[in-house]
Tab-separated table of C-alpha atoms in Angstrom:
chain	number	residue	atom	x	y	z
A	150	UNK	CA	0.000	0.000	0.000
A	151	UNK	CA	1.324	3.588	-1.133
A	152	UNK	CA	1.689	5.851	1.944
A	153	UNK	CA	-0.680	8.712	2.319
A	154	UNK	CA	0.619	12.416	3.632
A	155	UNK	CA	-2.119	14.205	2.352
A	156	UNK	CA	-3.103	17.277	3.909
A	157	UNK	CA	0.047	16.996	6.407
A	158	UNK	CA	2.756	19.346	7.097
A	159	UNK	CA	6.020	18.285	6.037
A	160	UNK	CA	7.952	21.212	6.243
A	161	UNK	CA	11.786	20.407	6.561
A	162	UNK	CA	11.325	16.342	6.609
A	163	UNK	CA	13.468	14.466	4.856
A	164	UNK	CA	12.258	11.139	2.549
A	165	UNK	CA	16.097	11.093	1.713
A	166	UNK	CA	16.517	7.570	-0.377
A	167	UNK	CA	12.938	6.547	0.247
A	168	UNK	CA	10.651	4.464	-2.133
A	169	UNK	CA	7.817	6.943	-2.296
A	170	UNK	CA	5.783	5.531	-5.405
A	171	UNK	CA	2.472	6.136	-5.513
A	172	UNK	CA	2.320	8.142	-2.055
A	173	UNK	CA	-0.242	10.425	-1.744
A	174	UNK	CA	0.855	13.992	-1.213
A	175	UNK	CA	-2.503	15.740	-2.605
A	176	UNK	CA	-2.668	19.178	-0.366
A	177	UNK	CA	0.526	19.102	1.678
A	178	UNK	CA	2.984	21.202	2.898
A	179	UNK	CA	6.238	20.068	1.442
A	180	UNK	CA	8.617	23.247	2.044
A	181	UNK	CA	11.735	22.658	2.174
A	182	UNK	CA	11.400	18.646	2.115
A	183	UNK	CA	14.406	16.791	0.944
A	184	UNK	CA	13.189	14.380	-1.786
A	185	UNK	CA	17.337	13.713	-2.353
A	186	UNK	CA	17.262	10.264	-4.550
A	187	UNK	CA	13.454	9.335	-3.658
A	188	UNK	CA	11.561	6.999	-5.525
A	189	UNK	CA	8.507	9.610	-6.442
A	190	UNK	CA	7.044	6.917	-9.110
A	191	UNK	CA	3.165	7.717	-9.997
A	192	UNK	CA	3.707	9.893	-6.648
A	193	UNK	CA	0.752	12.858	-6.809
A	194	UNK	CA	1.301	16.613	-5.697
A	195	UNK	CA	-1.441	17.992	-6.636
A	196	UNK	CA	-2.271	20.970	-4.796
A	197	UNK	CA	0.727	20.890	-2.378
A	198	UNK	CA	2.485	23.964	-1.257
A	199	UNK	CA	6.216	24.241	-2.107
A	200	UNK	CA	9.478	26.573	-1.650
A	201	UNK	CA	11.147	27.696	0.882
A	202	UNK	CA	10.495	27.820	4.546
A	203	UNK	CA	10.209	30.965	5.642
A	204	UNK	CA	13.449	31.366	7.555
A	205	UNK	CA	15.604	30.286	4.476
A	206	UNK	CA	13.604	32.638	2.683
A	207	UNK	CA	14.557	35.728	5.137
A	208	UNK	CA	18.017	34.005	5.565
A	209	UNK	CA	18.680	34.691	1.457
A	210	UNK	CA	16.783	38.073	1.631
A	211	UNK	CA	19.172	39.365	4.080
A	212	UNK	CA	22.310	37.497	2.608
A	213	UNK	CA	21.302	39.183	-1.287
A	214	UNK	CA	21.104	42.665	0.607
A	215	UNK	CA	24.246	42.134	2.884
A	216	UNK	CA	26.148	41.262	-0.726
A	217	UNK	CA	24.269	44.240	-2.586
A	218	UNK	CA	25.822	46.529	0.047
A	219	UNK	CA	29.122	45.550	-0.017
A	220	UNK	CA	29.210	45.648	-3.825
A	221	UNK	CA	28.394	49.101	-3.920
A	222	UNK	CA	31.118	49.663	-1.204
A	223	UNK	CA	33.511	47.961	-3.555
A	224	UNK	CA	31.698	50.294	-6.810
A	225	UNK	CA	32.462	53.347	-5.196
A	226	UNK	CA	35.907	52.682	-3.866
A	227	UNK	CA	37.316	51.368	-7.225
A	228	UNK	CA	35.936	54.358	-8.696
A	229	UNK	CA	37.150	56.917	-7.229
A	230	UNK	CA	40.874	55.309	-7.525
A	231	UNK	CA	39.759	54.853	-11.175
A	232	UNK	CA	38.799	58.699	-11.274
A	233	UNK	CA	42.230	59.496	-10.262
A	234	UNK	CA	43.524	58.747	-13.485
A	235	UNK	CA	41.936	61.372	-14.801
A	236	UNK	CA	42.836	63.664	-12.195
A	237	UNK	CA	45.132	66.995	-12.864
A	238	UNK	CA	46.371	68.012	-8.831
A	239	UNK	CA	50.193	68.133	-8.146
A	240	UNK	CA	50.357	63.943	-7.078
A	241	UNK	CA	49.685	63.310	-10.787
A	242	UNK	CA	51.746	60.746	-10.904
A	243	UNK	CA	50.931	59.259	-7.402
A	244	UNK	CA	47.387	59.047	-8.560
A	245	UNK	CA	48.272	57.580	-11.767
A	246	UNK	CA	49.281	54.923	-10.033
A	247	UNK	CA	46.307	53.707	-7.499
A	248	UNK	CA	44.024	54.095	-10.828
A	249	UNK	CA	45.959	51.728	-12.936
A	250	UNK	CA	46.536	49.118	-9.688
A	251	UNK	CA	42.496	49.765	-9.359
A	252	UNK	CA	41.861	48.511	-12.961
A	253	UNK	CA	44.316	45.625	-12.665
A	254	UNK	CA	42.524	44.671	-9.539
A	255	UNK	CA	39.673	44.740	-11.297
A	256	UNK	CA	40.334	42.883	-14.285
A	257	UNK	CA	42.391	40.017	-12.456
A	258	UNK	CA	38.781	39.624	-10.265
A	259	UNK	CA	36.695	39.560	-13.211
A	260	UNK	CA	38.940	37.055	-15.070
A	261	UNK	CA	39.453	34.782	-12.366
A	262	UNK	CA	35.626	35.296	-11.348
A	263	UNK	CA	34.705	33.766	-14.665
A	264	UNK	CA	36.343	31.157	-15.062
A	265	UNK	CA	36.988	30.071	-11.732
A	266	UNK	CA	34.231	30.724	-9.737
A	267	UNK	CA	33.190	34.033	-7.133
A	268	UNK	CA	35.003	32.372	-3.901
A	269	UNK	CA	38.532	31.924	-6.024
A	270	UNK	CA	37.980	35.693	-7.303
A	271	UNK	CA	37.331	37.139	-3.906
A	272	UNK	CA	40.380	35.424	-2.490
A	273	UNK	CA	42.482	36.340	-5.101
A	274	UNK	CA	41.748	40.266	-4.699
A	275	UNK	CA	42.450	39.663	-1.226
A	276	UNK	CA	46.049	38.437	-1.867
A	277	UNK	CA	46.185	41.660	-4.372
A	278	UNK	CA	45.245	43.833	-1.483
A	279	UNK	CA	47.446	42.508	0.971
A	280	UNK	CA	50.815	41.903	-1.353
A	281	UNK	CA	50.086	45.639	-2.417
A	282	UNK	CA	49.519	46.619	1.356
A	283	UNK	CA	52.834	45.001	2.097
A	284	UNK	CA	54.780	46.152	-0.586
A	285	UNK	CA	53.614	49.242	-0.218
A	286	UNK	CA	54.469	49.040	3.757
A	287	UNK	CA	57.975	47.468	2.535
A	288	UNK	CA	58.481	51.081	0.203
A	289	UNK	CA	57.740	53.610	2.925
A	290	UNK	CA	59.802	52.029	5.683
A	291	UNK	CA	62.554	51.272	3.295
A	292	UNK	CA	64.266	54.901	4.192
A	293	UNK	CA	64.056	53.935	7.749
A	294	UNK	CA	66.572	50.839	7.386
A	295	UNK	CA	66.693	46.939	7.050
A	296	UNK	CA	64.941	46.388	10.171
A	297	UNK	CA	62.069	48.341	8.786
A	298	UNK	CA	61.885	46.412	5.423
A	299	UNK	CA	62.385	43.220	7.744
A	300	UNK	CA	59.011	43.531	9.693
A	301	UNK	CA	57.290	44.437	6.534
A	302	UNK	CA	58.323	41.206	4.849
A	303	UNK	CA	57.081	39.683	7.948
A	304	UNK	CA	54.151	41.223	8.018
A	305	UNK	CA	53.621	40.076	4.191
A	306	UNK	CA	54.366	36.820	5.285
A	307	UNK	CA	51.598	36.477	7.783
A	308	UNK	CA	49.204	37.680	5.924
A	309	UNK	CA	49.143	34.522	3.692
């Protein structure tokens, strides 16, 4: 005999691996259930409610705006290094600089991004930032002597 969940709530069960043919699940609740390799053979759903559970669905809503945010951090910060290429103060040369290391940045995200997925992309700008951080650290203590240039190859170090 088939098994019969109609009308039930199943939110968040999980028929993981089950045989389920012909089970009734006519007018249930099946958000979020885990039908992962189930048997759903002549299996009816007619009328059920589906999607998300509610806190997955605030979860993502908060995740999507927490990401939108940050990416329009990230928007404004590369350009305004990217408008200082096109800036005409005395530290031309200076700002030169942070705009074309801002559009390398950039690019090497974008590239990697691709073809390599978002987590590989975001790690790799944050290598960028921090061997530019050090490096940059390692220039401006350079005048100061090799002890100087020592702790900022140290520093480099630990932050990989």
């Amino acid at each position: 005999m088939s098994p019969d969940y109609s009308g039930q709530n199943l939110q968040g069960r999980s028929f993981k691996g089950q045989n389920l043919t012909g089970a009734n699940f006519s007018k249930a609740d099946i958000k979020g259930v885990d039908f992962t390799n189930a048997i759903l053979k002549d299996a009816d759903f007619t009328g059920t409610k589906a999607g998300l559970q509610r806190r997955w669905t605030i979860g993502l809503l908060i995740a999507s705006w927490l990401l939108s945010g940050i990416s329009g951090f990230f928007s404004i910060t590369f350009g305004v290094f990217v408008a200082y290429l096109f800036n005409t103060e005395a530290q031309r040369t200076a700002n030169f600089i942070a705009g074309i290391v801002s559009l390398i940045v950039m690019l090497v995200f974008w590239i990697i991004t691709i073809y390599k997925g978002l987590t590989t992309g975001l790690g790799t700008v944050a290598f960028a930032f921090a061997f530019a951080f050090a490096f940059a650290f390692a220039g401006a203590v350079a005048f100061t002597g090799a002890g100087a240039g020592a702790f900022a190859f140290a520093l480099a170090v630990a932050c990989f």
